[in-house]
Amino acid sequence: MEMAKIGPGVAGGNNRQTLTDEDGEGRKLFRTWCDEAGLSTGVDRMGTMFARREGTDPEALPVYVGSHLDTQPTGGKYDGVLGVLSGLEVVRTLNDLGIRTRHPIVVTNWTNEEGARFAPAMLASGVFAGALDLDYAYQRKDGEGKSFGDELKRIGWVGDEEVGARKMHAYFEYHIEQGPILEAEDKTIGVVTHCQGLWWLEFTLTGKEAHTGSTPMNMRVNAGLAMARILEMVQKVAMDAQPGAVGGVGQMRFSPNSRNVLPGKVVFTVDIRSPDQAKLDGMRARVEKEAAAICAELGVGCSVEAVGHFDPVTFDPTLVGRVRAAAEKLGYSHMNIISGAGHDACWAAKVAPATMVMCPCVDGLSHNEAEEISKDWARAGADVLFHAVVETAEIVE
């Protein structure tokens, strides 16, 4: 609730988009809490924060735990934040109990997980995993043409660590489900076994600006009509790929965006996801092929750029087993679940054993200011996280 006071939304949630002044304030508050917990904080050149509690073995690789503090423009108070602050609570609890671990524990706040301001999502963890270049990341621009690199410098959070130089023993991430399954099944803990892969395909359709009242229907080059047909096509492609596939459009920009002018340009992003690699790639190929045919029929120009992608992820079976065992030991109801959303854990899994813990959220609602969880859910997930992390970090008697 203290973090949520920074960058409040208009309807009870948060607007703390990455590399805004509000993001900078949230980082400062988190760093203050880390200092109070006796942690040493490092920052890499992507602005990702790493707050370290030392272990007893100087040669042992750290156990990382974390998520992100940035939000959507109309974000909730828990998406990402719960995972970062629960990681801090793991450390606080160890301090309170005087418990030492062989492995260090590092609480992590990844930069630009959401991708709302700078695409793609999970940008910093993608660079960390070597999937994206640092220069590419720095050149990403927001809707106002401001670059990631310039904004990171402006808010004062460019670190001096080489991105990806840190080595991990394991990575854990605790998150709200962002979907309705756990609540519908009356389960308290989601044991995350896989994460869906995704493609973000940004389409740019080029038509001809013309008066909507005086241009005959048969003489229009209507980029808006092409977009509408592509949206309907994406729905059909996703439905044809059932089960285990989703597709839709959440962002579009018309130009000139005037009531009585046919759009000369429409830019929108198709989001397709599946835990099945072949299905995911097949959906992409079909969407691009059929979109090209739709535009050709209408005389509309069409270009497409992949602005976000990662393959489906299978999380580490040993760590998944520790999460499940912790839930059983503590008496919490649980079930296996596939993450429908992308998370920094997806990239971390490319460089180290990784897994996730999930708790329910009311009505499965997320990326919405009405996002809500219960204290009991939050506590249960944090309990499971604590036991799984500490087992992996190895208590020193």
GROMACS .gro file of C-alpha atoms in nm:
model
  397
    1MET     CA    1   0.000   0.000   0.000
    2GLU     CA    2   0.294   0.235   0.058
    3MET     CA    3   0.432   0.165  -0.286
    4ALA     CA    4   0.086   0.220  -0.436
    5LYS     CA    5   0.088   0.579  -0.311
    6ILE     CA    6   0.352   0.650  -0.576
    7GLY     CA    7   0.200   0.700  -0.920
    8PRO     CA    8  -0.164   0.658  -0.823
    9GLY     CA    9  -0.413   0.590  -1.098
   10VAL     CA   10  -0.756   0.746  -1.132
   11ALA     CA   11  -0.962   0.450  -1.014
   12GLY     CA   12  -0.775   0.297  -0.722
   13GLY     CA   13  -0.481   0.144  -0.906
   14ASN     CA   14  -0.150   0.274  -1.035
   15ASN     CA   15   0.007   0.451  -1.331
   16ARG     CA   16   0.378   0.404  -1.264
   17GLN     CA   17   0.507   0.334  -1.612
   18THR     CA   18   0.870   0.247  -1.661
   19LEU     CA   19   1.130   0.526  -1.655
   20THR     CA   20   0.878   0.794  -1.557
   21ASP     CA   21   0.938   1.020  -1.257
   22GLU     CA   22   0.701   0.796  -1.064
   23ASP     CA   23   0.908   0.489  -1.149
   24GLY     CA   24   1.212   0.674  -1.016
   25GLU     CA   25   1.029   0.750  -0.688
   26GLY     CA   26   0.922   0.387  -0.651
   27ARG     CA   27   1.280   0.272  -0.702
   28LYS     CA   28   1.404   0.511  -0.433
   29LEU     CA   29   1.149   0.381  -0.184
   30PHE     CA   30   1.241   0.020  -0.262
   31ARG     CA   31   1.610   0.099  -0.221
   32THR     CA   32   1.539   0.261   0.117
   33TRP     CA   33   1.365  -0.055   0.233
   34CYS     CA   34   1.655  -0.267   0.105
   35ASP     CA   35   1.904  -0.048   0.293
   36GLU     CA   36   1.700  -0.087   0.610
   37ALA     CA   37   1.711  -0.467   0.564
   38GLY     CA   38   2.092  -0.457   0.543
   39LEU     CA   39   2.109  -0.537   0.172
   40SER     CA   40   2.370  -0.406  -0.071
   41THR     CA   41   2.210  -0.286  -0.394
   42GLY     CA   42   2.368  -0.296  -0.738
   43VAL     CA   43   2.222  -0.157  -1.061
   44ASP     CA   44   2.304  -0.269  -1.414
   45ARG     CA   45   2.311  -0.062  -1.733
   46MET     CA   46   1.944  -0.144  -1.798
   47GLY     CA   47   1.851   0.001  -1.460
   48THR     CA   48   1.762  -0.335  -1.306
   49MET     CA   49   1.809  -0.335  -0.929
   50PHE     CA   50   1.974  -0.625  -0.741
   51ALA     CA   51   1.956  -0.615  -0.359
   52ARG     CA   52   2.185  -0.878  -0.204
   53ARG     CA   53   2.182  -1.055   0.131
   54GLU     CA   54   2.515  -1.228   0.177
   55GLY     CA   55   2.547  -1.603   0.224
   56THR     CA   56   2.803  -1.787   0.430
   57ASP     CA   57   2.982  -1.942   0.131
   58PRO     CA   58   3.164  -1.679  -0.079
   59GLU     CA   59   3.186  -1.925  -0.368
   60ALA     CA   60   2.812  -2.009  -0.378
   61LEU     CA   61   2.604  -1.853  -0.656
   62PRO     CA   62   2.306  -1.644  -0.539
   63VAL     CA   63   1.941  -1.742  -0.539
   64TYR     CA   64   1.751  -1.462  -0.714
   65VAL     CA   65   1.390  -1.373  -0.634
   66GLY     CA   66   1.191  -1.083  -0.772
   67SER     CA   67   0.966  -0.930  -1.035
   68HIS     CA   68   0.897  -0.568  -1.137
   69LEU     CA   69   0.770  -0.237  -0.997
   70ASP     CA   70   0.657  -0.073  -1.323
   71THR     CA   71   0.287  -0.080  -1.410
   72GLN     CA   72   0.048  -0.046  -1.699
   73PRO     CA   73  -0.106   0.299  -1.762
   74THR     CA   74  -0.413   0.166  -1.582
   75GLY     CA   75  -0.238  -0.095  -1.370
   76GLY     CA   76  -0.318  -0.260  -1.041
   77LYS     CA   77  -0.130  -0.244  -0.712
   78TYR     CA   78  -0.007  -0.605  -0.715
   79ASP     CA   79   0.103  -0.702  -1.067
   80GLY     CA   80   0.481  -0.734  -1.029
   81VAL     CA   81   0.495  -0.538  -0.704
   82LEU     CA   82   0.382  -0.840  -0.501
   83GLY     CA   83   0.677  -1.043  -0.628
   84VAL     CA   84   0.941  -0.777  -0.557
   85LEU     CA   85   0.817  -0.694  -0.209
   86SER     CA   86   0.759  -1.059  -0.117
   87GLY     CA   87   1.123  -1.120  -0.208
   88LEU     CA   88   1.214  -0.841   0.034
   89GLU     CA   89   0.988  -1.000   0.295
   90VAL     CA   90   1.177  -1.330   0.256
   91VAL     CA   91   1.494  -1.143   0.352
   92ARG     CA   92   1.325  -0.955   0.638
   93THR     CA   93   1.196  -1.283   0.780
   94LEU     CA   94   1.539  -1.442   0.763
   95ASN     CA   95   1.677  -1.136   0.944
   96ASP     CA   96   1.405  -1.152   1.210
   97LEU     CA   97   1.474  -1.520   1.275
   98GLY     CA   98   1.852  -1.488   1.260
   99ILE     CA   99   1.874  -1.751   0.985
  100ARG     CA  100   2.180  -1.767   0.762
  101THR     CA  101   2.191  -1.936   0.421
  102ARG     CA  102   2.486  -2.079   0.234
  103HIS     CA  103   2.385  -1.910  -0.089
  104PRO     CA  104   2.334  -1.534  -0.107
  105ILE     CA  105   1.979  -1.418  -0.182
  106VAL     CA  106   1.925  -1.133  -0.429
  107VAL     CA  107   1.594  -0.946  -0.451
  108THR     CA  108   1.544  -0.813  -0.803
  109ASN     CA  109   1.343  -0.531  -0.962
  110TRP     CA  110   1.359  -0.576  -1.340
  111THR     CA  111   1.322  -0.269  -1.563
  112ASN     CA  112   1.035  -0.243  -1.815
  113GLU     CA  113   0.864  -0.575  -1.763
  114GLU     CA  114   0.530  -0.441  -1.878
  115GLY     CA  115   0.632  -0.309  -2.219
  116ALA     CA  116   0.347  -0.057  -2.200
  117ARG     CA  117   0.571   0.242  -2.266
  118PHE     CA  118   0.862   0.074  -2.445
  119ALA     CA  119   0.806  -0.244  -2.649
  120PRO     CA  120   0.890  -0.524  -2.612
  121ALA     CA  121   0.788  -0.637  -2.267
  122MET     CA  122   1.046  -0.795  -2.033
  123LEU     CA  123   1.305  -0.575  -2.200
  124ALA     CA  124   1.572  -0.573  -1.927
  125SER     CA  125   1.549  -0.944  -1.851
  126GLY     CA  126   1.566  -1.010  -2.226
  127VAL     CA  127   1.894  -0.820  -2.247
  128PHE     CA  128   2.015  -0.997  -1.932
  129ALA     CA  129   1.948  -1.334  -2.095
  130GLY     CA  130   2.130  -1.232  -2.413
  131ALA     CA  131   1.817  -1.248  -2.628
  132LEU     CA  132   1.817  -0.872  -2.693
  133ASP     CA  133   2.101  -0.626  -2.749
  134LEU     CA  134   2.167  -0.337  -2.513
  135ASP     CA  135   2.180  -0.090  -2.802
  136TYR     CA  136   1.848  -0.220  -2.933
  137ALA     CA  137   1.695  -0.168  -2.589
  138TYR     CA  138   1.834   0.184  -2.555
  139GLN     CA  139   1.685   0.278  -2.893
  140ARG     CA  140   1.329   0.170  -2.810
  141LYS     CA  141   1.095   0.470  -2.828
  142ASP     CA  142   0.769   0.550  -2.653
  143GLY     CA  143   0.464   0.707  -2.816
  144GLU     CA  144   0.618   1.053  -2.781
  145GLY     CA  145   0.943   0.953  -2.949
  146LYS     CA  146   1.147   0.949  -2.626
  147SER     CA  147   1.410   0.675  -2.617
  148PHE     CA  148   1.459   0.418  -2.343
  149GLY     CA  149   1.826   0.510  -2.306
  150ASP     CA  150   1.759   0.881  -2.268
  151GLU     CA  151   1.477   0.830  -2.020
  152LEU     CA  152   1.682   0.586  -1.811
  153LYS     CA  153   1.953   0.849  -1.789
  154ARG     CA  154   1.703   1.127  -1.715
  155ILE     CA  155   1.561   0.957  -1.405
  156GLY     CA  156   1.912   0.872  -1.283
  157TRP     CA  157   1.904   0.495  -1.286
  158VAL     CA  158   2.174   0.396  -1.534
  159GLY     CA  159   2.392   0.152  -1.341
  160ASP     CA  160   2.750   0.056  -1.410
  161GLU     CA  161   2.712  -0.324  -1.405
  162GLU     CA  162   2.738  -0.512  -1.734
  163VAL     CA  163   2.396  -0.656  -1.812
  164GLY     CA  164   2.395  -1.033  -1.773
  165ALA     CA  165   2.731  -1.054  -1.596
  166ARG     CA  166   2.565  -1.185  -1.281
  167LYS     CA  167   2.537  -1.562  -1.248
  168MET     CA  168   2.238  -1.729  -1.085
  169HIS     CA  169   2.204  -2.047  -0.884
  170ALA     CA  170   1.826  -2.028  -0.928
  171TYR     CA  171   1.549  -1.775  -0.993
  172PHE     CA  172   1.205  -1.755  -0.829
  173GLU     CA  173   0.919  -1.518  -0.915
  174TYR     CA  174   0.594  -1.477  -0.723
  175HIS     CA  175   0.302  -1.320  -0.912
  176ILE     CA  176  -0.073  -1.286  -0.916
  177GLU     CA  177  -0.222  -1.524  -1.171
  178GLN     CA  178  -0.371  -1.250  -1.392
  179GLY     CA  179  -0.638  -1.498  -1.494
  180PRO     CA  180  -0.945  -1.666  -1.341
  181ILE     CA  181  -0.836  -2.030  -1.311
  182LEU     CA  182  -0.711  -2.048  -0.950
  183GLU     CA  183  -1.013  -1.866  -0.811
  184ALA     CA  184  -1.254  -2.073  -1.022
  185GLU     CA  185  -1.090  -2.397  -0.903
  186ASP     CA  186  -1.076  -2.271  -0.542
  187LYS     CA  187  -0.700  -2.321  -0.521
  188THR     CA  188  -0.471  -2.095  -0.320
  189ILE     CA  189  -0.139  -2.170  -0.490
  190GLY     CA  190  -0.055  -2.200  -0.856
  191VAL     CA  191   0.247  -2.423  -0.918
  192VAL     CA  192   0.369  -2.282  -1.248
  193THR     CA  193   0.508  -2.552  -1.474
  194HIS     CA  194   0.524  -2.367  -1.808
  195CYS     CA  195   0.484  -2.023  -1.962
  196GLN     CA  196   0.321  -1.956  -2.296
  197GLY     CA  197   0.532  -1.833  -2.581
  198LEU     CA  198   0.420  -1.524  -2.767
  199TRP     CA  199   0.451  -1.313  -3.078
  200TRP     CA  200   0.372  -0.942  -3.084
  201LEU     CA  201   0.321  -0.849  -3.450
  202GLU     CA  202   0.297  -0.476  -3.519
  203PHE     CA  203   0.104  -0.407  -3.839
  204THR     CA  204   0.126  -0.080  -4.032
  205LEU     CA  205  -0.154  -0.047  -4.286
  206THR     CA  206  -0.137   0.233  -4.543
  207GLY     CA  207  -0.450   0.358  -4.716
  208LYS     CA  208  -0.555   0.699  -4.850
  209GLU     CA  209  -0.690   0.980  -4.636
  210ALA     CA  210  -1.021   1.093  -4.778
  211HIS     CA  211  -1.345   1.259  -4.670
  212THR     CA  212  -1.585   1.004  -4.519
  213GLY     CA  213  -1.889   1.182  -4.658
  214SER     CA  214  -1.790   1.261  -5.012
  215THR     CA  215  -1.571   0.967  -5.115
  216PRO     CA  216  -1.772   0.694  -5.292
  217MET     CA  217  -1.755   0.354  -5.127
  218ASN     CA  218  -1.608   0.187  -5.434
  219MET     CA  219  -1.328   0.445  -5.459
  220ARG     CA  220  -1.191   0.418  -5.105
  221VAL     CA  221  -0.856   0.278  -4.995
  222ASN     CA  222  -0.966   0.216  -4.639
  223ALA     CA  223  -0.693   0.111  -4.396
  224GLY     CA  224  -0.952   0.104  -4.116
  225LEU     CA  225  -1.162  -0.155  -4.300
  226ALA     CA  226  -0.854  -0.371  -4.356
  227MET     CA  227  -0.772  -0.350  -3.987
  228ALA     CA  228  -1.126  -0.457  -3.892
  229ARG     CA  229  -1.109  -0.761  -4.118
  230ILE     CA  230  -0.768  -0.855  -3.978
  231LEU     CA  231  -0.904  -0.832  -3.622
  232GLU     CA  232  -1.183  -1.071  -3.712
  233MET     CA  233  -0.932  -1.301  -3.882
  234VAL     CA  234  -0.707  -1.309  -3.572
  235GLN     CA  235  -1.005  -1.419  -3.366
  236LYS     CA  236  -1.074  -1.705  -3.608
  237VAL     CA  237  -0.710  -1.813  -3.617
  238ALA     CA  238  -0.700  -1.834  -3.238
  239MET     CA  239  -1.030  -2.020  -3.219
  240ASP     CA  240  -0.916  -2.267  -3.485
  241ALA     CA  241  -0.605  -2.337  -3.275
  242GLN     CA  242  -0.798  -2.436  -2.963
  243PRO     CA  243  -0.725  -2.560  -2.704
  244GLY     CA  244  -0.416  -2.387  -2.570
  245ALA     CA  245  -0.400  -2.074  -2.785
  246VAL     CA  246  -0.508  -1.711  -2.761
  247GLY     CA  247  -0.498  -1.413  -2.992
  248GLY     CA  248  -0.621  -1.056  -2.996
  249VAL     CA  249  -0.545  -0.688  -3.043
  250GLY     CA  250  -0.509  -0.450  -2.749
  251GLN     CA  251  -0.355  -0.142  -2.910
  252MET     CA  252  -0.427   0.054  -3.227
  253ARG     CA  253  -0.357   0.403  -3.359
  254PHE     CA  254  -0.548   0.572  -3.640
  255SER     CA  255  -0.400   0.859  -3.838
  256PRO     CA  256  -0.517   1.131  -3.862
  257ASN     CA  257  -0.781   0.999  -3.617
  258SER     CA  258  -1.048   1.246  -3.724
  259ARG     CA  259  -1.421   1.176  -3.728
  260ASN     CA  260  -1.474   1.257  -4.093
  261VAL     CA  261  -1.146   1.139  -4.245
  262LEU     CA  262  -1.076   0.787  -4.361
  263PRO     CA  263  -0.747   0.682  -4.200
  264GLY     CA  264  -0.438   0.705  -4.416
  265LYS     CA  265  -0.249   0.487  -4.171
  266VAL     CA  266  -0.344   0.240  -3.901
  267VAL     CA  267  -0.088   0.085  -3.665
  268PHE     CA  268  -0.191  -0.199  -3.434
  269THR     CA  269  -0.036  -0.493  -3.253
  270VAL     CA  270  -0.155  -0.852  -3.276
  271ASP     CA  271  -0.078  -1.058  -2.964
  272ILE     CA  272  -0.078  -1.437  -3.014
  273ARG     CA  273   0.026  -1.689  -2.751
  274SER     CA  274   0.048  -2.064  -2.695
  275PRO     CA  275   0.251  -2.307  -2.480
  276ASP     CA  276   0.291  -2.521  -2.795
  277GLN     CA  277   0.579  -2.407  -3.017
  278ALA     CA  278   0.443  -2.552  -3.340
  279LYS     CA  279   0.099  -2.406  -3.277
  280LEU     CA  280   0.246  -2.064  -3.193
  281ASP     CA  281   0.457  -2.048  -3.508
  282GLY     CA  282   0.171  -2.180  -3.721
  283MET     CA  283  -0.059  -1.907  -3.591
  284ARG     CA  284   0.196  -1.639  -3.678
  285ALA     CA  285   0.242  -1.768  -4.030
  286ARG     CA  286  -0.133  -1.786  -4.091
  287VAL     CA  287  -0.200  -1.437  -3.948
  288GLU     CA  288   0.067  -1.279  -4.168
  289LYS     CA  289  -0.043  -1.465  -4.482
  290GLU     CA  290  -0.412  -1.389  -4.443
  291ALA     CA  291  -0.348  -1.026  -4.345
  292ALA     CA  292  -0.151  -0.975  -4.664
  293ALA     CA  293  -0.436  -1.121  -4.868
  294ILE     CA  294  -0.694  -0.898  -4.697
  295CYS     CA  295  -0.488  -0.587  -4.767
  296ALA     CA  296  -0.417  -0.684  -5.126
  297GLU     CA  297  -0.790  -0.723  -5.193
  298LEU     CA  298  -0.857  -0.372  -5.059
  299GLY     CA  299  -0.554  -0.207  -5.220
  300VAL     CA  300  -0.411  -0.124  -4.877
  301GLY     CA  301  -0.037  -0.135  -4.808
  302CYS     CA  302   0.070  -0.375  -4.535
  303SER     CA  303   0.394  -0.417  -4.343
  304VAL     CA  304   0.453  -0.617  -4.027
  305GLU     CA  305   0.729  -0.614  -3.767
  306ALA     CA  306   0.778  -0.861  -3.482
  307VAL     CA  307   0.819  -0.627  -3.184
  308GLY     CA  308   0.808  -0.893  -2.913
  309HIS     CA  309   0.874  -1.265  -2.893
  310PHE     CA  310   0.978  -1.550  -2.672
  311ASP     CA  311   0.940  -1.924  -2.711
  312PRO     CA  312   0.731  -2.133  -2.471
  313VAL     CA  313   0.914  -2.204  -2.146
  314THR     CA  314   0.930  -2.521  -1.936
  315PHE     CA  315   1.030  -2.432  -1.581
  316ASP     CA  316   1.290  -2.630  -1.389
  317PRO     CA  317   1.133  -2.954  -1.254
  318THR     CA  318   1.337  -2.950  -0.932
  319LEU     CA  319   1.232  -2.597  -0.842
  320VAL     CA  320   0.873  -2.667  -0.946
  321GLY     CA  321   0.882  -2.966  -0.713
  322ARG     CA  322   1.004  -2.748  -0.425
  323VAL     CA  323   0.716  -2.506  -0.476
  324ARG     CA  324   0.467  -2.793  -0.479
  325ALA     CA  325   0.624  -2.953  -0.172
  326ALA     CA  326   0.613  -2.623   0.018
  327ALA     CA  327   0.244  -2.581  -0.060
  328GLU     CA  328   0.174  -2.934   0.061
  329LYS     CA  329   0.383  -2.893   0.375
  330LEU     CA  330   0.202  -2.572   0.466
  331GLY     CA  331  -0.141  -2.719   0.391
  332TYR     CA  332  -0.233  -2.485   0.106
  333SER     CA  333  -0.454  -2.611  -0.177
  334HIS     CA  334  -0.266  -2.600  -0.505
  335MET     CA  335  -0.269  -2.700  -0.870
  336ASN     CA  336  -0.035  -2.700  -1.168
  337ILE     CA  337  -0.086  -2.402  -1.396
  338ILE     CA  338   0.055  -2.260  -1.719
  339SER     CA  339   0.123  -1.888  -1.712
  340GLY     CA  340  -0.076  -1.714  -1.980
  341ALA     CA  341   0.120  -1.392  -1.935
  342GLY     CA  342   0.488  -1.334  -2.000
  343HIS     CA  343   0.717  -1.272  -1.703
  344ASP     CA  344   1.084  -1.197  -1.639
  345ALA     CA  345   1.112  -1.558  -1.522
  346CYS     CA  346   1.071  -1.660  -1.887
  347TRP     CA  347   1.402  -1.497  -1.978
  348ALA     CA  348   1.573  -1.591  -1.650
  349ALA     CA  349   1.493  -1.954  -1.734
  350LYS     CA  350   1.726  -1.922  -2.033
  351VAL     CA  351   2.030  -1.868  -1.808
  352ALA     CA  352   1.944  -2.052  -1.483
  353PRO     CA  353   1.696  -2.293  -1.326
  354ALA     CA  354   1.377  -2.092  -1.271
  355THR     CA  355   1.015  -2.121  -1.167
  356MET     CA  356   0.717  -1.922  -1.046
  357VAL     CA  357   0.458  -1.920  -0.769
  358MET     CA  358   0.111  -1.776  -0.827
  359CYS     CA  359  -0.179  -1.668  -0.610
  360PRO     CA  360  -0.534  -1.596  -0.729
  361CYS     CA  361  -0.669  -1.252  -0.814
  362VAL     CA  362  -1.035  -1.154  -0.786
  363ASP     CA  363  -1.229  -1.241  -1.104
  364GLY     CA  364  -0.895  -1.303  -1.276
  365LEU     CA  365  -0.870  -0.928  -1.333
  366SER     CA  366  -0.531  -0.768  -1.401
  367HIS     CA  367  -0.391  -0.483  -1.613
  368ASN     CA  368  -0.686  -0.298  -1.464
  369GLU     CA  369  -0.705  -0.056  -1.172
  370ALA     CA  370  -0.970  -0.280  -1.014
  371GLU     CA  371  -0.712  -0.561  -0.975
  372GLU     CA  372  -0.751  -0.712  -0.626
  373ILE     CA  373  -0.618  -0.995  -0.409
  374SER     CA  374  -0.686  -1.097  -0.049
  375LYS     CA  375  -0.436  -1.076   0.234
  376ASP     CA  376  -0.476  -1.450   0.285
  377TRP     CA  377  -0.383  -1.520  -0.076
  378ALA     CA  378  -0.087  -1.285  -0.060
  379ARG     CA  379   0.041  -1.440   0.262
  380ALA     CA  380   0.000  -1.798   0.141
  381GLY     CA  381   0.202  -1.734  -0.174
  382ALA     CA  382   0.470  -1.553   0.023
  383ASP     CA  383   0.488  -1.847   0.266
  384VAL     CA  384   0.539  -2.091  -0.021
  385LEU     CA  385   0.795  -1.860  -0.180
  386PHE     CA  386   0.986  -1.834   0.146
  387HIS     CA  387   1.013  -2.210   0.196
  388ALA     CA  388   1.110  -2.281  -0.167
  389VAL     CA  389   1.372  -2.003  -0.173
  390VAL     CA  390   1.524  -2.094   0.164
  391GLU     CA  391   1.543  -2.463   0.076
  392THR     CA  392   1.728  -2.369  -0.242
  393ALA     CA  393   1.955  -2.122  -0.061
  394GLU     CA  394   2.033  -2.390   0.205
  395ILE     CA  395   2.002  -2.299   0.572
  396VAL     CA  396   2.327  -2.307   0.768
  397GLU     CA  397   2.272  -2.468   1.108
   0.00000   0.00000   0.00000
